[in-house]
Short mmCIF file of C-alpha atoms in Angstrom, two decimals:
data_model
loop_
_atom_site.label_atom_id
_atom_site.label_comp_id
_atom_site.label_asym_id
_atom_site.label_seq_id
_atom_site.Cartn_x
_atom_site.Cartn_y
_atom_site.Cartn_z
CA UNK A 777 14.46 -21.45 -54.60
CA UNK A 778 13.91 -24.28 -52.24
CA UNK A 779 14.30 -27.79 -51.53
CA UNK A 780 11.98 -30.29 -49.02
CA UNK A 781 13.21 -33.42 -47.89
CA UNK A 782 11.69 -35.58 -45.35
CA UNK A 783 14.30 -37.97 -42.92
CA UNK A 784 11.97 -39.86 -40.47
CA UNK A 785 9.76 -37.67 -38.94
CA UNK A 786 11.84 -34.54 -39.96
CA UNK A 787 10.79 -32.29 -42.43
CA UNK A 788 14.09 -30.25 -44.13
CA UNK A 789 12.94 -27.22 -45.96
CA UNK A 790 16.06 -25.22 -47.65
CA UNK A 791 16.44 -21.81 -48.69
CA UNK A 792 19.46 -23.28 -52.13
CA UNK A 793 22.12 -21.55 -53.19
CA UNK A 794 25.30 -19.49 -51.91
CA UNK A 795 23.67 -16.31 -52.77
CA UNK A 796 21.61 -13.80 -49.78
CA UNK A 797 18.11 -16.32 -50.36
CA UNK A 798 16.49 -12.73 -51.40
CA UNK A 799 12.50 -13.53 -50.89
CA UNK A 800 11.41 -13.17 -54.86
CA UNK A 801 7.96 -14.05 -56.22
CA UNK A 802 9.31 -17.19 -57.32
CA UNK A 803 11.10 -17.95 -54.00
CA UNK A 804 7.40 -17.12 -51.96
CA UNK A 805 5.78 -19.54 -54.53
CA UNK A 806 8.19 -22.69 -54.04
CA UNK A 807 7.56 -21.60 -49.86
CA UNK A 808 4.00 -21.59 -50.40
CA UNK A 809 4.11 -24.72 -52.19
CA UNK A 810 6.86 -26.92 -49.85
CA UNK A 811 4.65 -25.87 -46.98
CA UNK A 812 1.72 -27.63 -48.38
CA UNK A 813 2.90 -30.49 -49.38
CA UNK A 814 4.61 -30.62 -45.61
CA UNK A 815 0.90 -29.98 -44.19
CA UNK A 816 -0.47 -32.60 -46.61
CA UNK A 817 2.37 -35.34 -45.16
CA UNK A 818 1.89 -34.62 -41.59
CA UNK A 819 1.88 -37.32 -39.49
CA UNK A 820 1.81 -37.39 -35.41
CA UNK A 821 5.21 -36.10 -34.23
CA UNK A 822 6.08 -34.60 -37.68
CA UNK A 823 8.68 -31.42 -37.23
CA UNK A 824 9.93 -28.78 -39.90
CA UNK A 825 13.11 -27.71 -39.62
CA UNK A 826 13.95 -24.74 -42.09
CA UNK A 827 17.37 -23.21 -42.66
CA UNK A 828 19.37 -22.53 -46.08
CA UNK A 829 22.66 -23.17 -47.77
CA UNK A 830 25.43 -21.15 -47.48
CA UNK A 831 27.37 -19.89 -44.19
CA UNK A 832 26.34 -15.63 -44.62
CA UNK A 833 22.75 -15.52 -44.90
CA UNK A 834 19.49 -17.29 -44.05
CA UNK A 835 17.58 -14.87 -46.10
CA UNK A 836 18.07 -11.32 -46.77
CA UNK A 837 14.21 -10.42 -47.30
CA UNK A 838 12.43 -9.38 -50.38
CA UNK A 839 14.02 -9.00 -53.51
CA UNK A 840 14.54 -5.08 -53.74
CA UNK A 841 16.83 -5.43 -56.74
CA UNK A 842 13.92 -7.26 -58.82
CA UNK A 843 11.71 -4.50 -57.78
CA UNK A 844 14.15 -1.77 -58.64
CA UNK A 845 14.61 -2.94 -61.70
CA UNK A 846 11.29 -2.16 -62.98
CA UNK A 847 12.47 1.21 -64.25
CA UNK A 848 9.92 3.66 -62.21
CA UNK A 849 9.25 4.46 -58.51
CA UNK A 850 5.35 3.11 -59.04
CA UNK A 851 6.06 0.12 -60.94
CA UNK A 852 9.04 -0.66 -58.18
CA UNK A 853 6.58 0.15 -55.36
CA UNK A 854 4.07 -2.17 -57.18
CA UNK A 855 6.67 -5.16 -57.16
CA UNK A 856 7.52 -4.54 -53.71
CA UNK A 857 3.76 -4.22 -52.66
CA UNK A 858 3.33 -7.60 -54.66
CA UNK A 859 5.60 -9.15 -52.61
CA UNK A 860 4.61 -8.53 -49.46
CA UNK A 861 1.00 -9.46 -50.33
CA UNK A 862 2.62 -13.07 -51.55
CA UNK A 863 4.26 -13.59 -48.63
CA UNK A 864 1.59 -13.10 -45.99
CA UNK A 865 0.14 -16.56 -46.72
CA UNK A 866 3.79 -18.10 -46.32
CA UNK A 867 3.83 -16.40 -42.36
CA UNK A 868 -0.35 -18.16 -42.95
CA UNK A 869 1.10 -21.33 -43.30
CA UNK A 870 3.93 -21.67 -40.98
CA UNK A 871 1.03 -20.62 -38.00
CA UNK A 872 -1.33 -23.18 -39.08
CA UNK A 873 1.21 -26.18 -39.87
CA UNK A 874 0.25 -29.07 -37.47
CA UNK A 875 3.56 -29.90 -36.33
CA UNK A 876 6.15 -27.86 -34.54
CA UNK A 877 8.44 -25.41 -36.44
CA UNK A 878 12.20 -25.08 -36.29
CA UNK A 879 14.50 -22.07 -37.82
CA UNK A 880 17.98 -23.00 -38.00
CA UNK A 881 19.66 -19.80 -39.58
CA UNK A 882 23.19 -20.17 -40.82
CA UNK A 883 23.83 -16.67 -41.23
CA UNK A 884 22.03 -13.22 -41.07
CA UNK A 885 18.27 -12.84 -41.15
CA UNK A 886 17.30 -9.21 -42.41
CA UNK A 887 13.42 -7.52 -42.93
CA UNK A 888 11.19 -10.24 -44.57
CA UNK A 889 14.28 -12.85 -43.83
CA UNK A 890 13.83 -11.54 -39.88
CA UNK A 891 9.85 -12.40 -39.96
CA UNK A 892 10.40 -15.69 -41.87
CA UNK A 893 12.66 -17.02 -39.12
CA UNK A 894 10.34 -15.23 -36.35
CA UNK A 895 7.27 -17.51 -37.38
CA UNK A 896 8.68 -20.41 -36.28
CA UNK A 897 7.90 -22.25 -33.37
CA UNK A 898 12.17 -21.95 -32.25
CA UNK A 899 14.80 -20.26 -33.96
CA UNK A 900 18.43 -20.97 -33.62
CA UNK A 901 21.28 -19.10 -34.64
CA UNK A 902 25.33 -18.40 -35.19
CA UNK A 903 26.69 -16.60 -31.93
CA UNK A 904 30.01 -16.75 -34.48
CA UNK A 905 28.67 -14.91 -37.38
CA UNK A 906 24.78 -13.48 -38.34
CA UNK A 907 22.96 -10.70 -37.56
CA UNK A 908 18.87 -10.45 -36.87
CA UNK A 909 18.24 -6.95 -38.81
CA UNK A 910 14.57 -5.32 -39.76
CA UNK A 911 16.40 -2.64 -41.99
CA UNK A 912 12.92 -1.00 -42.74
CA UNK A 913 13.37 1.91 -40.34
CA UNK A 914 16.90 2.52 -42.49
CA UNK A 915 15.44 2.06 -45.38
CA UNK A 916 12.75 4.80 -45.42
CA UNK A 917 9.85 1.75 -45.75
CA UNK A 918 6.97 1.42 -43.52
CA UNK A 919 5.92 -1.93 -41.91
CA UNK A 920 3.47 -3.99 -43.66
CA UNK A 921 0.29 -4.83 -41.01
CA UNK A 922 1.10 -8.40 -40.39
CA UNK A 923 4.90 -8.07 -39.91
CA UNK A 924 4.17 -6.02 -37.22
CA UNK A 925 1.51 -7.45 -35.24
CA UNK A 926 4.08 -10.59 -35.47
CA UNK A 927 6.86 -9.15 -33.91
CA UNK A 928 4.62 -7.48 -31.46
CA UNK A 929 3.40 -11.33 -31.10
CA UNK A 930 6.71 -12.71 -30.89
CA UNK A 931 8.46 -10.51 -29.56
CA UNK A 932 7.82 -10.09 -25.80
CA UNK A 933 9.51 -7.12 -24.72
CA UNK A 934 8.56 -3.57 -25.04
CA UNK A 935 12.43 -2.35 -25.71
CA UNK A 936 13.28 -5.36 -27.69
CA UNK A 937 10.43 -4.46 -30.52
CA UNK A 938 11.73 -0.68 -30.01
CA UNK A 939 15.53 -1.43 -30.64
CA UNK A 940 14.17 -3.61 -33.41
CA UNK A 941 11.75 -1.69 -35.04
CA UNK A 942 12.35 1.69 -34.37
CA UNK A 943 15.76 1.56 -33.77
CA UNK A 944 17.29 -0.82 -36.45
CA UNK A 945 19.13 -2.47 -34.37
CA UNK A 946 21.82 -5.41 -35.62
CA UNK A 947 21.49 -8.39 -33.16
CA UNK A 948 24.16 -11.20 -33.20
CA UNK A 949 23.62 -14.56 -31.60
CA UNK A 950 23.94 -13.95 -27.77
CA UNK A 951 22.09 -10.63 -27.54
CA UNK A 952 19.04 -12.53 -29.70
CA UNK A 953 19.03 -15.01 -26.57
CA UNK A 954 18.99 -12.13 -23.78
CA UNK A 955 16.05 -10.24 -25.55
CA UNK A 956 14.32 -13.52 -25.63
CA UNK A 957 14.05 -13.68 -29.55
CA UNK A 958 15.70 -16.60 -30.10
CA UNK A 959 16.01 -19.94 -28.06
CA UNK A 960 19.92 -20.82 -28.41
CA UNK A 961 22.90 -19.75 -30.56
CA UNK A 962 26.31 -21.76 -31.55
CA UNK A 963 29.71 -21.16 -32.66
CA UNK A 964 28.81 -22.54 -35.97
CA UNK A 965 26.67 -23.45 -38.70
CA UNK A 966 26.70 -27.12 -38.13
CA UNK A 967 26.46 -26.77 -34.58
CA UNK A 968 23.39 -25.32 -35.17
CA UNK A 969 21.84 -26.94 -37.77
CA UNK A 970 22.82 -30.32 -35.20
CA UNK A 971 21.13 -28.74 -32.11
CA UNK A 972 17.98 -28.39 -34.22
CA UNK A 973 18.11 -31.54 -35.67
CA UNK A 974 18.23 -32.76 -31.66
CA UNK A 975 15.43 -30.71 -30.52
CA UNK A 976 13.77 -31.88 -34.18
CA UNK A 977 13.70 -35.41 -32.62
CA UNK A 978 12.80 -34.54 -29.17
CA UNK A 979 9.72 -32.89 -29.97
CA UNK A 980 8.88 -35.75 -32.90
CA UNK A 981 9.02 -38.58 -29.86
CA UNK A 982 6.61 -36.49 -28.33
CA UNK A 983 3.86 -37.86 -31.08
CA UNK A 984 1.58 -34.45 -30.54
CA UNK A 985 -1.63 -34.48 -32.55
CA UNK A 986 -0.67 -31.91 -35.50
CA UNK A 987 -4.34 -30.35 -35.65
CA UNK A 988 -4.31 -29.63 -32.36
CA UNK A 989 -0.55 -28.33 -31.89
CA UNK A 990 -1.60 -25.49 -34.86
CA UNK A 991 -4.89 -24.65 -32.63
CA UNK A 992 -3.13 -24.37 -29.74
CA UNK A 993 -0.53 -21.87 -31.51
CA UNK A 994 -3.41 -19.82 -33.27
CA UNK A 995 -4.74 -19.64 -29.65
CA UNK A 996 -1.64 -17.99 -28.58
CA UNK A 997 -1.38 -15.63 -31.40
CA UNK A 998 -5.40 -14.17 -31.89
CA UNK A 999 -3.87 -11.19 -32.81
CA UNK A 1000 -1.59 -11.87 -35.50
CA UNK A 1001 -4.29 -15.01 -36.93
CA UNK A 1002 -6.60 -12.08 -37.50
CA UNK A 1003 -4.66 -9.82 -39.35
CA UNK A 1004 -4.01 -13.24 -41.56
CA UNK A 1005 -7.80 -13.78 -41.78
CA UNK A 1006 -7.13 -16.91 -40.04
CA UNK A 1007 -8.96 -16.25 -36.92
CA UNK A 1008 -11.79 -18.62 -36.33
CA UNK A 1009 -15.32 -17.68 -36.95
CA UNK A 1010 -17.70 -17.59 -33.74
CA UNK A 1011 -20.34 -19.35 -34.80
CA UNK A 1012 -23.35 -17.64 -32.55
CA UNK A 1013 -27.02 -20.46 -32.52
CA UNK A 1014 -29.95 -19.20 -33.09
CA UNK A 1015 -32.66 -18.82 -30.81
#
């Protein structure tokens, strides 16, 4: 599951436990619901910074086992196909927040994991230990719509989204930073759960009006807001 605490103007949202932070139904619900109470609390120069317990994994995607264990290919592909269509208001949520977005990720982020991280605003990582994996490709499973119109979003460069999604490719801390995907990485988990926590207060002296940080993100992202059904409506007067 997951915990929210607020220090100052710091929102803390945690991914509990020592185990891989698999992305179940019940997992995407407590998201779904810590983000909205975080939107509901915002306050000018509020910041979230997420990351999880444990020093292996800041979330290992959906919850394949859970799915698995339904007995039959369609009921599995049903579970899976029910969690993907949870989580899209989670990577909702984290675009329209009015506040900026940290990812501090203490250990590998793989498939749904790798998009959770990507939605925030900065993501920092391990350059000691941790791997940024979308295992789809390996895994015989095609990409849902919205994860990849976000890493086409997010992801700048032609060859990085190639090595990532078409070629599986395992990316530790320092290569992350050269392909641009991620913003810093350190030798270890505190050290990057303290950067954060720095940047955190940088950008929460700032004071930013929250409603009009998240417009000015949806701005940047048309793309991915409309595959979320989050695009706004042109509103055309009448003659």
């Amino acid at each position: 599951m997951c915990t929210l605490e607020k220090r100052g103007n710091l929102f803390f949202l945690t991914l509990t436990g020592d185990d891989d932070h698999r992305l179940s139904p019940a997992v995407i619900d407590s998201l779904i619901s810590s983000l909205s109470q975080v939107a509901s609390q915002a306050t000018r120069g509020s910041v979230l910074i997420t990351t999880a317990q444990g020093n292996r994994f800041f979330s290992n995607g959906f919850d394949l086992a859970w799915a698995q264990s339904a007995g039959s290919k369609s009921v599995a592909a049903d579970r899976l196909h029910q969690m993907v269509v949870s989580f899209k208001p989670v990577v909702g949520a984290l675009l329209s927040l009015p506040m900026p977005t940290i990812a501090a990720l203490p250990g590998h982020a793989a498939a749904g994991g790798f998009l959770f991280a990507l939605c925030h605003d900065y993501i920092l990582m391990r350059s000691d230990r941790g791997v940024l994996y979308m295992s789809e490709v390996d895994l015989g499973l095609p990409f849902p719509d919205y994860f990849t119109v976000a890493m086409r979003s997010k992801i700048g460069s032609v060859s990085a989204r190639r090595d990532v999604m078409l070629g599986g490719m395992k990316i530790r801390g320092e290569e992350a930073v050269r392909m641009g995907i991620v913003d810093s990485a350190h030798d270890s988990v505190e050290s990057t759960v303290e950067t954060a926590v720095r940047l955190g207060e940088k950008l929460a002296s700032r004071k930013w009006d929250g409603e009009v940080y998240a417009k000015i993100r949806k701005g940047l992202y048309p793309e991915l807001c409309g595959v979320l059904g989050l695009a706004a409506k042109v509103i055309t007067p009448k003659l």
